Amino acid sequence: MAHSAMLHVRLDDEIKAKGNAALAAMGLSAADAVRLLYHRIVAEQAFPLELKVPNVATLDAMAEADAIIAKRAARYDDGEAMIGALNG
C-alpha cells in the first residue's frame, strides 16, 4: 500500500455541516469526496468542475445583490411596483 498523507482544509462551519449531510445522503464521507476529487484531477489532468471568471454584467449583478442584502431591503416596495418596472 502506498504511503498516505494528511490534507487539512478550513471550511465555514455551516458549509461543512451542509456538505457533510449531502455527502452522507450519497453514502460518502468528506474524506471520500476529497479522494474522489483528487482521483478525477489526476485522471483528467484538470479540475472536474467548470470554473469561469464572471464577466462585467455578472459582477455588476452580484454587486447589486450584495448591496440589496446588505441593506436588507428589496428593490421594490411591493409586487405591483416590481411588475410595473418589469412591464416598463
XYZ file of N, CA and C in Angstrom:
264
model
N 0.840 -1.186 0.000
C 0.000 0.000 0.000
C 0.882 1.245 0.000
N 0.509 2.232 -0.770
C 1.272 3.472 -0.854
C 1.151 4.263 0.446
N 2.159 5.051 0.713
C 2.137 5.920 1.883
C 1.011 6.932 1.724
N 0.336 7.258 2.808
C -0.743 8.249 2.738
C -0.319 9.517 3.458
N -0.934 10.618 3.084
C -0.633 11.923 3.671
C -1.928 12.595 4.103
N -1.820 13.472 5.063
C -2.983 14.204 5.560
C -3.173 15.489 4.765
N -4.402 15.880 4.571
C -4.750 17.146 3.937
C -5.690 17.877 4.890
N -5.309 19.063 5.341
C -6.122 19.841 6.269
C -6.770 20.986 5.496
N -8.067 21.162 5.693
C -8.820 22.190 4.970
C -9.690 22.948 5.961
N -9.697 24.257 5.852
C -10.579 25.075 6.688
C -11.845 25.390 5.898
N -12.988 25.174 6.548
C -14.291 25.445 5.945
C -15.166 26.189 6.931
N -16.079 26.970 6.414
C -17.116 27.586 7.225
C -17.929 26.456 7.875
N -18.277 26.596 9.144
C -18.994 25.542 9.869
C -20.294 25.141 9.183
N -21.039 26.123 8.701
C -22.335 25.832 8.073
C -22.155 25.081 6.758
N -21.186 25.503 5.958
C -20.915 24.810 4.692
C -20.475 23.374 4.965
N -19.631 23.209 5.967
C -19.164 21.862 6.310
C -20.337 20.972 6.708
N -21.200 21.466 7.574
C -22.334 20.670 8.042
C -23.273 20.314 6.895
N -23.595 21.304 6.055
C -24.494 21.045 4.925
C -23.850 20.109 3.909
N -22.566 20.306 3.660
C -21.857 19.437 2.730
C -21.777 18.012 3.237
N -21.469 17.856 4.529
C -21.398 16.518 5.114
C -22.758 15.822 5.070
N -23.833 16.583 5.292
C -25.175 15.998 5.235
C -25.499 15.528 3.816
N -25.165 16.348 2.827
C -25.411 15.973 1.430
C -24.577 14.751 1.053
N -23.323 14.733 1.465
C -22.461 13.593 1.170
C -22.970 12.328 1.855
N -23.410 12.452 3.104
C -23.927 11.291 3.828
C -25.142 10.711 3.114
N -25.982 11.582 2.554
C -27.148 11.107 1.809
C -26.734 10.315 0.572
N -25.532 10.581 0.078
C -24.999 9.858 -1.078
C -24.166 8.654 -0.650
N -24.036 8.467 0.663
C -23.243 7.360 1.168
C -21.749 7.632 1.172
N -21.381 8.917 1.193
C -19.971 9.303 1.160
C -19.601 10.107 2.398
N -18.347 10.019 2.781
C -17.814 10.890 3.827
C -17.086 12.054 3.151
N -16.704 13.040 3.942
C -15.928 14.153 3.399
C -14.603 13.640 2.844
N -13.984 12.712 3.545
C -12.715 12.140 3.072
C -12.913 11.415 1.746
N -14.027 10.675 1.604
C -14.327 10.000 0.329
C -14.434 11.021 -0.800
N -15.129 12.120 -0.525
C -15.342 13.145 -1.550
C -14.018 13.767 -1.989
N -13.141 14.039 -1.025
C -11.844 14.626 -1.366
C -11.010 13.633 -2.173
N -11.029 12.367 -1.764
C -10.292 11.348 -2.529
C -10.820 11.253 -3.960
N -12.151 11.261 -4.119
C -12.739 11.225 -5.462
C -12.322 12.445 -6.286
N -12.343 13.609 -5.659
C -11.928 14.834 -6.343
C -10.496 14.702 -6.844
N -9.604 14.265 -5.977
C -8.205 14.129 -6.376
C -8.012 13.078 -7.464
N -8.742 11.975 -7.378
C -8.640 10.951 -8.426
C -9.081 11.520 -9.777
N -10.143 12.302 -9.785
C -10.607 12.913 -11.042
C -9.585 13.914 -11.576
N -9.001 14.710 -10.680
C -7.985 15.685 -11.099
C -6.814 14.959 -11.750
N -6.356 13.875 -11.129
C -5.233 13.106 -11.667
C -5.614 12.469 -13.007
N -6.788 11.862 -13.069
C -7.204 11.158 -14.292
C -7.413 12.108 -15.462
N -8.004 13.275 -15.190
C -8.349 14.213 -16.260
C -7.297 15.293 -16.475
N -6.378 15.414 -15.514
C -5.385 16.491 -15.544
C -6.065 17.852 -15.685
N -7.189 17.977 -14.991
C -7.967 19.219 -14.996
C -8.876 19.204 -13.775
N -9.336 20.371 -13.406
C -10.310 20.453 -12.318
C -11.644 19.964 -12.857
N -12.340 19.073 -12.153
C -13.535 18.443 -12.721
C -14.792 19.310 -12.731
N -14.679 20.548 -12.375
C -15.793 21.484 -12.457
C -15.403 22.630 -13.368
N -16.361 23.153 -14.092
C -16.060 24.282 -14.966
C -16.020 25.558 -14.131
N -14.875 26.194 -14.106
C -14.700 27.445 -13.372
C -14.523 28.568 -14.376
N -15.252 29.646 -14.166
C -15.159 30.786 -15.074
C -15.006 32.069 -14.273
N -14.336 33.024 -14.863
C -14.257 34.352 -14.280
C -15.530 35.084 -14.700
N -16.277 35.645 -13.739
C -17.511 36.329 -14.106
C -17.232 37.527 -15.018
N -18.146 37.748 -15.983
C -17.998 38.910 -16.856
C -18.502 40.157 -16.139
N -18.390 41.297 -16.776
C -18.747 42.569 -16.147
C -20.216 42.596 -15.741
N -21.111 42.108 -16.596
C -22.546 42.113 -16.280
C -22.829 41.244 -15.048
N -22.179 40.103 -14.972
C -22.375 39.221 -13.824
C -21.816 39.854 -12.558
N -20.632 40.458 -12.658
C -20.048 41.135 -11.496
C -20.947 42.272 -11.007
N -21.517 43.038 -11.942
C -22.439 44.119 -11.569
C -23.672 43.564 -10.861
N -24.232 42.477 -11.399
C -25.417 41.860 -10.792
C -25.094 41.331 -9.400
N -23.919 40.744 -9.247
C -23.511 40.225 -7.943
C -23.340 41.365 -6.941
N -22.751 42.463 -7.378
C -22.570 43.625 -6.503
C -23.920 44.210 -6.107
N -24.836 44.267 -7.067
C -26.181 44.780 -6.774
C -26.884 43.876 -5.761
N -26.784 42.566 -5.936
C -27.401 41.631 -4.997
C -26.782 41.778 -3.606
N -25.473 41.927 -3.542
C -24.805 42.116 -2.251
C -25.282 43.392 -1.565
N -25.460 44.453 -2.351
C -25.928 45.727 -1.790
C -27.355 45.596 -1.259
N -28.204 44.896 -1.982
C -29.587 44.685 -1.534
C -29.592 43.881 -0.243
N -28.784 42.846 -0.190
C -28.706 42.015 1.008
C -28.158 42.825 2.178
N -27.145 43.638 1.914
C -26.512 44.429 2.979
C -27.493 45.408 3.616
N -28.343 46.012 2.808
C -29.296 46.966 3.388
C -30.599 46.295 3.796
N -30.686 44.974 3.542
C -31.826 44.165 3.953
C -33.151 44.748 3.479
N -33.158 45.251 2.268
C -34.383 45.811 1.709
C -34.509 45.380 0.254
N -35.724 45.132 -0.166
C -35.959 44.778 -1.559
C -35.835 46.031 -2.408
N -35.621 45.823 -3.681
C -35.516 46.936 -4.608
C -36.866 47.637 -4.771
N -37.955 46.897 -4.568
C -39.311 47.428 -4.750
C -40.079 47.332 -3.442
N -41.017 48.264 -3.270
C -41.819 48.271 -2.046
C -42.853 47.156 -2.028
N -43.344 46.759 -3.214
C -44.340 45.705 -3.283
C -44.289 45.035 -4.647
N -45.059 43.973 -4.791
C -45.073 43.211 -6.027
C -45.555 44.022 -7.218
N -46.534 44.894 -6.998
C -47.054 45.709 -8.101
C -45.973 46.643 -8.646
N -45.170 47.221 -7.759
C -44.092 48.098 -8.194
C -43.074 47.326 -9.010
N -42.791 46.103 -8.591
C -41.838 45.288 -9.331
C -42.391 44.933 -10.706
N -43.645 44.500 -10.766
C -44.250 44.140 -12.050
C -44.354 45.367 -12.948
N -44.687 46.507 -12.373
C -44.742 47.748 -13.157
C -43.403 48.083 -13.779
N -42.338 47.894 -13.012
C -40.986 48.159 -13.543
C -40.625 47.160 -14.629
N -41.030 45.916 -14.437
C -40.730 44.903 -15.453
C -41.486 45.154 -16.747
N -42.697 45.650 -16.640
C -43.505 45.924 -17.832
C -43.104 47.216 -18.508
N -42.336 48.034 -17.801
C -41.792 49.263 -18.378
C -42.824 50.257 -18.640
